[in-house]
Amino acid sequence: MNKKEGFKSGFVSIIGRPNVGKSTLLNRIVGQKVAIMSDVPQTTRNKIQGVVTSDDSQIVFIDTPGIHKPQTRLNDFMLKSAYSTFNEVDLVLFMVNAAEKRGAGDNFILEKLKNLRTPKFLIINKIDQVKPEELLKIIMDYTSDNEFNEVVPISAIQGNNVDEMMATIKKYMPEGPQFYPDDQVTDHPEYFVVSEFIREKILQLTKEEVPHSVAVVVESMQRNEDDKVHVHATIIVDRASQKGIIIGKGGKMLKEIGVRARRDIEAMLGDKIYLELWVKVQKDWRDKQSYLQDYGYRQKDYD
């Protein structure tokens, strides 16, 4: 790891209720897609790290799963994953949605943050959807009974105030080494990012029909004789009816998932891709520890 004079580096956790725009923000500040986006809540399952490097700093962002009340082993894993970042980082960004009233989920997180010694920012997202006078009320609502080091209103989707937020974050970073090379934007292996891109397309195309009972496992990635990277991935669902939805009439849905995912994968790898998708039913996989481990959700990483 390189250590430059006056160079700042650190880790920042982005937390908040499901669907407040955490992945959108991460993708914007990194400058390309590293976290999957969907209008279905609970999209992010693992701690996705995005790396932002400039001449004088490197900031590593962790997009945690949206915090909520767990109902299955998978949900429980996601919650532990989110909490585990609190004490590992130099700064916590608590993101809320300006267009929605403060709710039980926000209060649940605020309670968890109360005794946290790590510096914390209140990030109010989606300010493009509210009037300035409403924004003032939202700020007062969250800060009257909670302490934050900074309050930053932004629009992750439009980019409003995001540069100012980054400059403020940098002030809170300690001096330290450069952890990753200049051109690296995520620390996840390509297998993981590829599986997330495929899962994003499933969520976007099937909406409520196939909720979060879907996992994607990339079995192999190898260059073939046509000089394309052959990606073989299996889509796991927990009911036969969901398998039918994902395949679609005459295989139409599966083909569309593949076409859309391939575009993102090719853009990320800078290579031509041959994507082969299979669908498999594994009943109740979200509640079985052995399946969770097989599909990349390892509890031991967060205990």
Tab-separated table of C-alpha atoms in Angstrom:
chain	number	residue	atom	x	y	z
A	1	MET	CA	0.000	0.000	0.000
A	2	ASN	CA	1.327	3.412	-0.997
A	3	LYS	CA	1.592	6.182	1.567
A	4	LYS	CA	1.813	9.721	0.149
A	5	GLU	CA	2.457	12.823	2.230
A	6	GLY	CA	-0.885	14.408	3.229
A	7	PHE	CA	-2.864	11.695	1.415
A	8	LYS	CA	-6.241	10.907	2.986
A	9	SER	CA	-7.988	7.553	2.903
A	10	GLY	CA	-10.861	5.951	4.716
A	11	PHE	CA	-14.042	3.896	4.693
A	12	VAL	CA	-17.592	5.230	4.539
A	13	SER	CA	-20.760	3.222	5.189
A	14	ILE	CA	-24.030	4.220	3.497
A	15	ILE	CA	-27.059	3.087	5.499
A	16	GLY	CA	-30.784	3.724	5.337
A	17	ARG	CA	-34.186	2.220	4.836
A	18	PRO	CA	-34.686	0.078	1.720
A	19	ASN	CA	-35.025	2.017	-1.515
A	20	VAL	CA	-33.816	5.460	-0.347
A	21	GLY	CA	-31.258	5.643	-3.171
A	22	LYS	CA	-28.070	4.216	-1.646
A	23	SER	CA	-27.050	2.240	-4.747
A	24	THR	CA	-27.864	5.196	-7.017
A	25	LEU	CA	-25.556	7.397	-4.941
A	26	LEU	CA	-22.771	4.817	-4.929
A	27	ASN	CA	-22.913	4.452	-8.710
A	28	ARG	CA	-22.853	8.248	-9.159
A	29	ILE	CA	-19.847	8.920	-6.930
A	30	VAL	CA	-17.867	6.018	-8.357
A	31	GLY	CA	-18.708	7.159	-11.888
A	32	GLN	CA	-19.913	3.808	-13.146
A	33	LYS	CA	-22.189	0.972	-12.178
A	34	VAL	CA	-20.978	-1.104	-9.218
A	35	ALA	CA	-24.233	-1.518	-7.278
A	36	ILE	CA	-27.451	-2.849	-8.750
A	37	MET	CA	-30.450	-0.557	-8.933
A	38	SER	CA	-34.075	-1.578	-8.919
A	39	ASP	CA	-37.313	-0.028	-7.718
A	40	VAL	CA	-37.904	-3.230	-5.748
A	41	PRO	CA	-36.802	-2.635	-2.119
A	42	GLN	CA	-34.118	-4.889	-0.618
A	43	THR	CA	-32.021	-5.077	-3.772
A	44	THR	CA	-28.590	-4.951	-2.145
A	45	ARG	CA	-27.589	-8.105	-0.263
A	46	ASN	CA	-23.862	-7.887	0.316
A	47	LYS	CA	-21.644	-4.994	1.338
A	48	ILE	CA	-20.726	-3.571	-2.050
A	49	GLN	CA	-17.591	-1.479	-2.021
A	50	GLY	CA	-17.072	1.391	-4.421
A	51	VAL	CA	-13.684	3.069	-4.556
A	52	VAL	CA	-13.246	6.776	-5.371
A	53	THR	CA	-9.643	7.871	-5.948
A	54	SER	CA	-8.342	11.399	-6.550
A	55	ASP	CA	-4.872	12.973	-6.431
A	56	ASP	CA	-5.025	13.530	-2.683
A	57	SER	CA	-7.461	10.902	-1.378
A	58	GLN	CA	-9.060	7.489	-1.709
A	59	ILE	CA	-12.484	6.867	-0.179
A	60	VAL	CA	-14.008	3.386	-0.023
A	61	PHE	CA	-17.810	3.345	0.141
A	62	ILE	CA	-19.836	0.434	1.477
A	63	ASP	CA	-23.470	0.193	0.371
A	64	THR	CA	-25.174	-1.902	3.020
A	65	PRO	CA	-28.469	-3.778	2.687
A	66	GLY	CA	-31.457	-1.618	3.615
A	67	ILE	CA	-32.167	-2.010	7.322
A	68	HIS	CA	-35.518	-3.606	8.109
A	69	LYS	CA	-37.101	-6.189	10.408
A	70	PRO	CA	-35.775	-9.659	9.447
A	71	GLN	CA	-38.263	-12.354	8.402
A	72	THR	CA	-35.985	-15.077	7.024
A	73	ARG	CA	-32.427	-16.255	7.559
A	74	LEU	CA	-31.429	-14.290	4.468
A	75	ASN	CA	-32.966	-11.117	5.928
A	76	ASP	CA	-31.183	-11.796	9.205
A	77	PHE	CA	-27.896	-12.139	7.334
A	78	MET	CA	-28.524	-8.856	5.514
A	79	LEU	CA	-29.212	-7.035	8.770
A	80	LYS	CA	-26.041	-8.346	10.431
A	81	SER	CA	-24.169	-7.336	7.303
A	82	ALA	CA	-25.419	-3.758	7.644
A	83	TYR	CA	-24.663	-3.446	11.371
A	84	SER	CA	-21.205	-4.947	11.033
A	85	THR	CA	-20.016	-1.909	9.070
A	86	PHE	CA	-20.781	0.656	11.770
A	87	ASN	CA	-17.603	0.177	13.763
A	88	GLU	CA	-15.379	-0.722	10.812
A	89	VAL	CA	-15.607	2.644	9.091
A	90	ASP	CA	-14.412	6.240	9.511
A	91	LEU	CA	-17.800	7.752	8.707
A	92	VAL	CA	-21.458	6.664	8.527
A	93	LEU	CA	-23.861	8.265	6.053
A	94	PHE	CA	-27.486	7.842	7.154
A	95	MET	CA	-29.594	8.408	4.040
A	96	VAL	CA	-33.262	9.323	4.146
A	97	ASN	CA	-35.819	10.009	1.431
A	98	ALA	CA	-37.042	13.619	1.391
A	99	ALA	CA	-40.176	12.572	-0.473
A	100	GLU	CA	-41.313	10.197	2.298
A	101	LYS	CA	-42.263	10.957	5.881
A	102	ARG	CA	-39.938	9.819	8.653
A	103	GLY	CA	-41.152	6.361	9.573
A	104	ALA	CA	-40.611	3.475	11.988
A	105	GLY	CA	-37.729	2.179	9.841
A	106	ASP	CA	-35.881	5.505	10.104
A	107	ASN	CA	-36.440	5.608	13.868
A	108	PHE	CA	-35.165	2.031	14.166
A	109	ILE	CA	-31.877	3.041	12.500
A	110	LEU	CA	-31.600	6.279	14.485
A	111	GLU	CA	-31.859	4.255	17.691
A	112	LYS	CA	-28.963	2.055	16.497
A	113	LEU	CA	-26.889	5.161	15.705
A	114	LYS	CA	-27.489	6.938	19.026
A	115	ASN	CA	-24.434	5.624	20.888
A	116	LEU	CA	-22.177	5.333	17.864
A	117	ARG	CA	-18.861	7.132	18.291
A	118	THR	CA	-18.096	7.091	14.568
A	119	PRO	CA	-18.862	10.475	12.910
A	120	LYS	CA	-22.217	10.443	11.123
A	121	PHE	CA	-23.843	12.551	8.416
A	122	LEU	CA	-27.541	12.908	7.690
A	123	ILE	CA	-27.896	12.659	3.899
A	124	ILE	CA	-31.313	13.820	2.702
A	125	ASN	CA	-31.820	12.357	-0.778
A	126	LYS	CA	-34.376	13.159	-3.495
A	127	ILE	CA	-34.465	16.908	-2.729
A	128	ASP	CA	-35.519	17.433	-6.353
A	129	GLN	CA	-38.921	16.046	-5.308
A	130	VAL	CA	-39.667	18.557	-2.514
A	131	LYS	CA	-39.965	22.343	-2.106
A	132	PRO	CA	-37.218	24.257	-0.211
A	133	GLU	CA	-39.532	25.092	2.718
A	134	GLU	CA	-40.405	21.391	3.076
A	135	LEU	CA	-36.701	20.546	3.183
A	136	LEU	CA	-36.186	22.806	6.184
A	137	LYS	CA	-38.939	20.960	8.079
A	138	ILE	CA	-37.347	17.591	7.226
A	139	ILE	CA	-33.963	18.765	8.537
A	140	MET	CA	-35.562	19.993	11.777
A	141	ASP	CA	-37.480	16.733	12.168
A	142	TYR	CA	-34.332	14.589	12.033
A	143	THR	CA	-31.940	16.885	13.935
A	144	SER	CA	-34.174	18.012	16.816
A	145	ASP	CA	-33.632	14.760	18.712
A	146	ASN	CA	-30.532	13.354	16.980
A	147	GLU	CA	-26.969	14.595	16.642
A	148	PHE	CA	-25.186	14.583	13.287
A	149	ASN	CA	-21.764	15.951	12.419
A	150	GLU	CA	-23.125	17.264	9.109
A	151	VAL	CA	-26.459	17.508	7.281
A	152	VAL	CA	-26.224	17.309	3.480
A	153	PRO	CA	-29.292	17.531	1.191
A	154	ILE	CA	-28.662	15.892	-2.223
A	155	SER	CA	-30.258	14.387	-5.296
A	156	ALA	CA	-28.339	11.202	-6.105
A	157	ILE	CA	-30.165	10.739	-9.390
A	158	GLN	CA	-29.596	14.309	-10.650
A	159	GLY	CA	-26.269	14.921	-8.908
A	160	ASN	CA	-27.377	18.029	-6.949
A	161	ASN	CA	-24.897	18.809	-4.145
A	162	VAL	CA	-23.066	15.474	-4.543
A	163	ASP	CA	-19.689	17.157	-5.211
A	164	GLU	CA	-20.128	19.295	-2.087
A	165	MET	CA	-20.983	16.150	-0.108
A	166	MET	CA	-17.786	14.474	-1.348
A	167	ALA	CA	-15.673	17.495	-0.348
A	168	THR	CA	-17.200	17.426	3.154
A	169	ILE	CA	-16.634	13.664	3.472
A	170	LYS	CA	-12.966	14.139	2.539
A	171	LYS	CA	-12.490	16.513	5.498
A	172	TYR	CA	-13.440	13.692	7.861
A	173	MET	CA	-11.039	11.143	6.379
A	174	PRO	CA	-7.797	10.446	8.256
A	175	GLU	CA	-4.396	10.523	6.598
A	176	GLY	CA	-3.577	7.061	5.346
A	177	PRO	CA	-2.367	4.823	2.531
A	178	GLN	CA	-3.882	4.208	-0.889
A	179	PHE	CA	-5.537	0.814	-0.513
A	180	TYR	CA	-6.442	0.168	-4.164
A	181	PRO	CA	-4.924	1.035	-7.571
A	182	ASP	CA	-6.062	4.324	-9.193
A	183	ASP	CA	-8.308	2.612	-11.748
A	184	GLN	CA	-10.034	0.141	-9.403
A	185	VAL	CA	-13.669	1.022	-8.646
A	186	THR	CA	-14.803	-1.982	-6.587
A	187	ASP	CA	-13.127	-4.650	-4.463
A	188	HIS	CA	-15.601	-7.375	-5.395
A	189	PRO	CA	-14.396	-10.113	-7.712
A	190	GLU	CA	-15.838	-10.031	-11.225
A	191	TYR	CA	-17.935	-13.168	-10.530
A	192	PHE	CA	-19.853	-11.291	-7.839
A	193	VAL	CA	-20.460	-8.138	-9.897
A	194	VAL	CA	-21.591	-10.220	-12.907
A	195	SER	CA	-24.084	-12.136	-10.737
A	196	GLU	CA	-25.428	-8.823	-9.365
A	197	PHE	CA	-25.966	-7.429	-12.865
A	198	ILE	CA	-27.984	-10.528	-13.826
A	199	ARG	CA	-30.020	-10.306	-10.604
A	200	GLU	CA	-30.765	-6.642	-11.277
A	201	LYS	CA	-32.287	-7.467	-14.667
A	202	ILE	CA	-34.467	-10.197	-13.130
A	203	LEU	CA	-35.795	-7.736	-10.528
A	204	GLN	CA	-36.388	-5.036	-13.140
A	205	LEU	CA	-38.189	-7.304	-15.611
A	206	THR	CA	-40.247	-9.498	-13.288
A	207	LYS	CA	-41.142	-6.856	-10.648
A	208	GLU	CA	-43.350	-8.367	-7.889
A	209	GLU	CA	-43.739	-11.705	-9.691
A	210	VAL	CA	-40.341	-12.932	-8.543
A	211	PRO	CA	-39.533	-11.047	-5.349
A	212	HIS	CA	-36.379	-11.617	-3.370
A	213	SER	CA	-36.503	-15.379	-3.653
A	214	VAL	CA	-33.842	-15.240	-6.361
A	215	ALA	CA	-30.085	-15.718	-6.283
A	216	VAL	CA	-27.587	-15.847	-9.120
A	217	VAL	CA	-24.473	-18.023	-9.044
A	218	VAL	CA	-21.786	-17.526	-11.687
A	219	GLU	CA	-20.457	-21.041	-12.235
A	220	SER	CA	-17.632	-20.177	-14.633
A	221	MET	CA	-16.079	-17.409	-16.748
A	222	GLN	CA	-13.684	-18.603	-19.436
A	223	ARG	CA	-12.488	-17.262	-22.772
A	224	ASN	CA	-13.703	-19.451	-25.647
A	225	GLU	CA	-12.350	-20.170	-29.130
A	226	ASP	CA	-14.254	-17.136	-30.538
A	227	ASP	CA	-12.283	-14.876	-28.148
A	228	LYS	CA	-15.444	-14.157	-26.151
A	229	VAL	CA	-15.718	-14.586	-22.383
A	230	HIS	CA	-18.180	-17.452	-21.858
A	231	VAL	CA	-20.151	-16.733	-18.671
A	232	HIS	CA	-22.180	-19.650	-17.311
A	233	ALA	CA	-24.627	-18.594	-14.566
A	234	THR	CA	-27.444	-20.320	-12.677
A	235	ILE	CA	-30.518	-18.445	-11.466
A	236	ILE	CA	-31.888	-19.960	-8.223
A	237	VAL	CA	-35.566	-19.587	-7.254
A	238	ASP	CA	-37.548	-21.319	-4.518
A	239	ARG	CA	-40.720	-22.203	-6.456
A	240	ALA	CA	-41.421	-23.882	-9.797
A	241	SER	CA	-43.907	-21.105	-10.679
A	242	GLN	CA	-41.069	-18.550	-10.400
A	243	LYS	CA	-38.933	-20.636	-12.734
A	244	GLY	CA	-41.725	-20.438	-15.322
A	245	ILE	CA	-41.934	-16.653	-14.965
A	246	ILE	CA	-38.179	-16.185	-15.383
A	247	ILE	CA	-38.019	-18.434	-18.452
A	248	GLY	CA	-41.181	-16.893	-19.933
A	249	LYS	CA	-43.214	-18.033	-22.914
A	250	GLY	CA	-40.904	-19.709	-25.387
A	251	GLY	CA	-37.906	-18.587	-23.311
A	252	LYS	CA	-38.608	-14.930	-24.121
A	253	MET	CA	-38.096	-13.527	-20.597
A	254	LEU	CA	-34.838	-15.409	-19.995
A	255	LYS	CA	-33.533	-14.165	-23.330
A	256	GLU	CA	-34.370	-10.539	-22.446
A	257	ILE	CA	-32.680	-10.897	-19.027
A	258	GLY	CA	-29.594	-12.203	-20.816
A	259	VAL	CA	-29.537	-9.450	-23.445
A	260	ARG	CA	-29.777	-6.658	-20.850
A	261	ALA	CA	-27.281	-8.220	-18.429
A	262	ARG	CA	-24.790	-8.857	-21.216
A	263	ARG	CA	-24.665	-5.143	-22.089
A	264	ASP	CA	-23.660	-4.200	-18.527
A	265	ILE	CA	-21.175	-7.053	-18.212
A	266	GLU	CA	-19.508	-6.159	-21.519
A	267	ALA	CA	-19.266	-2.507	-20.457
A	268	MET	CA	-17.649	-3.503	-17.154
A	269	LEU	CA	-15.216	-6.090	-18.553
A	270	GLY	CA	-14.482	-4.231	-21.779
A	271	ASP	CA	-14.853	-7.566	-23.546
A	272	LYS	CA	-17.302	-9.486	-25.723
A	273	ILE	CA	-19.486	-11.842	-23.682
A	274	TYR	CA	-21.331	-15.071	-24.400
A	275	LEU	CA	-23.840	-15.380	-21.543
A	276	GLU	CA	-25.427	-18.747	-20.791
A	277	LEU	CA	-28.238	-18.752	-18.206
A	278	TRP	CA	-29.912	-21.702	-16.482
A	279	VAL	CA	-32.778	-21.626	-13.978
A	280	LYS	CA	-32.936	-23.997	-10.998
A	281	VAL	CA	-35.563	-24.484	-8.252
A	282	GLN	CA	-34.169	-24.850	-4.716
A	283	LYS	CA	-37.095	-24.865	-2.276
A	284	ASP	CA	-36.782	-22.511	0.732
A	285	TRP	CA	-33.130	-21.717	-0.036
A	286	ARG	CA	-33.313	-18.425	1.898
A	287	ASP	CA	-33.953	-20.269	5.174
A	288	LYS	CA	-31.275	-22.932	4.845
A	289	GLN	CA	-27.801	-21.976	6.066
A	290	SER	CA	-26.020	-24.405	3.738
A	291	TYR	CA	-27.729	-22.934	0.653
A	292	LEU	CA	-26.983	-19.382	1.786
A	293	GLN	CA	-23.290	-20.284	1.982
A	294	ASP	CA	-23.367	-21.973	-1.425
A	295	TYR	CA	-24.855	-18.812	-2.931
A	296	GLY	CA	-22.280	-16.485	-1.388
A	297	TYR	CA	-23.972	-15.305	1.797
A	298	ARG	CA	-21.462	-16.375	4.438
A	299	GLN	CA	-22.635	-15.664	7.958
A	300	LYS	CA	-19.135	-16.035	9.433
A	301	ASP	CA	-18.030	-12.895	7.573
A	302	TYR	CA	-20.336	-10.810	9.741
A	303	ASP	CA	-20.379	-12.459	13.176
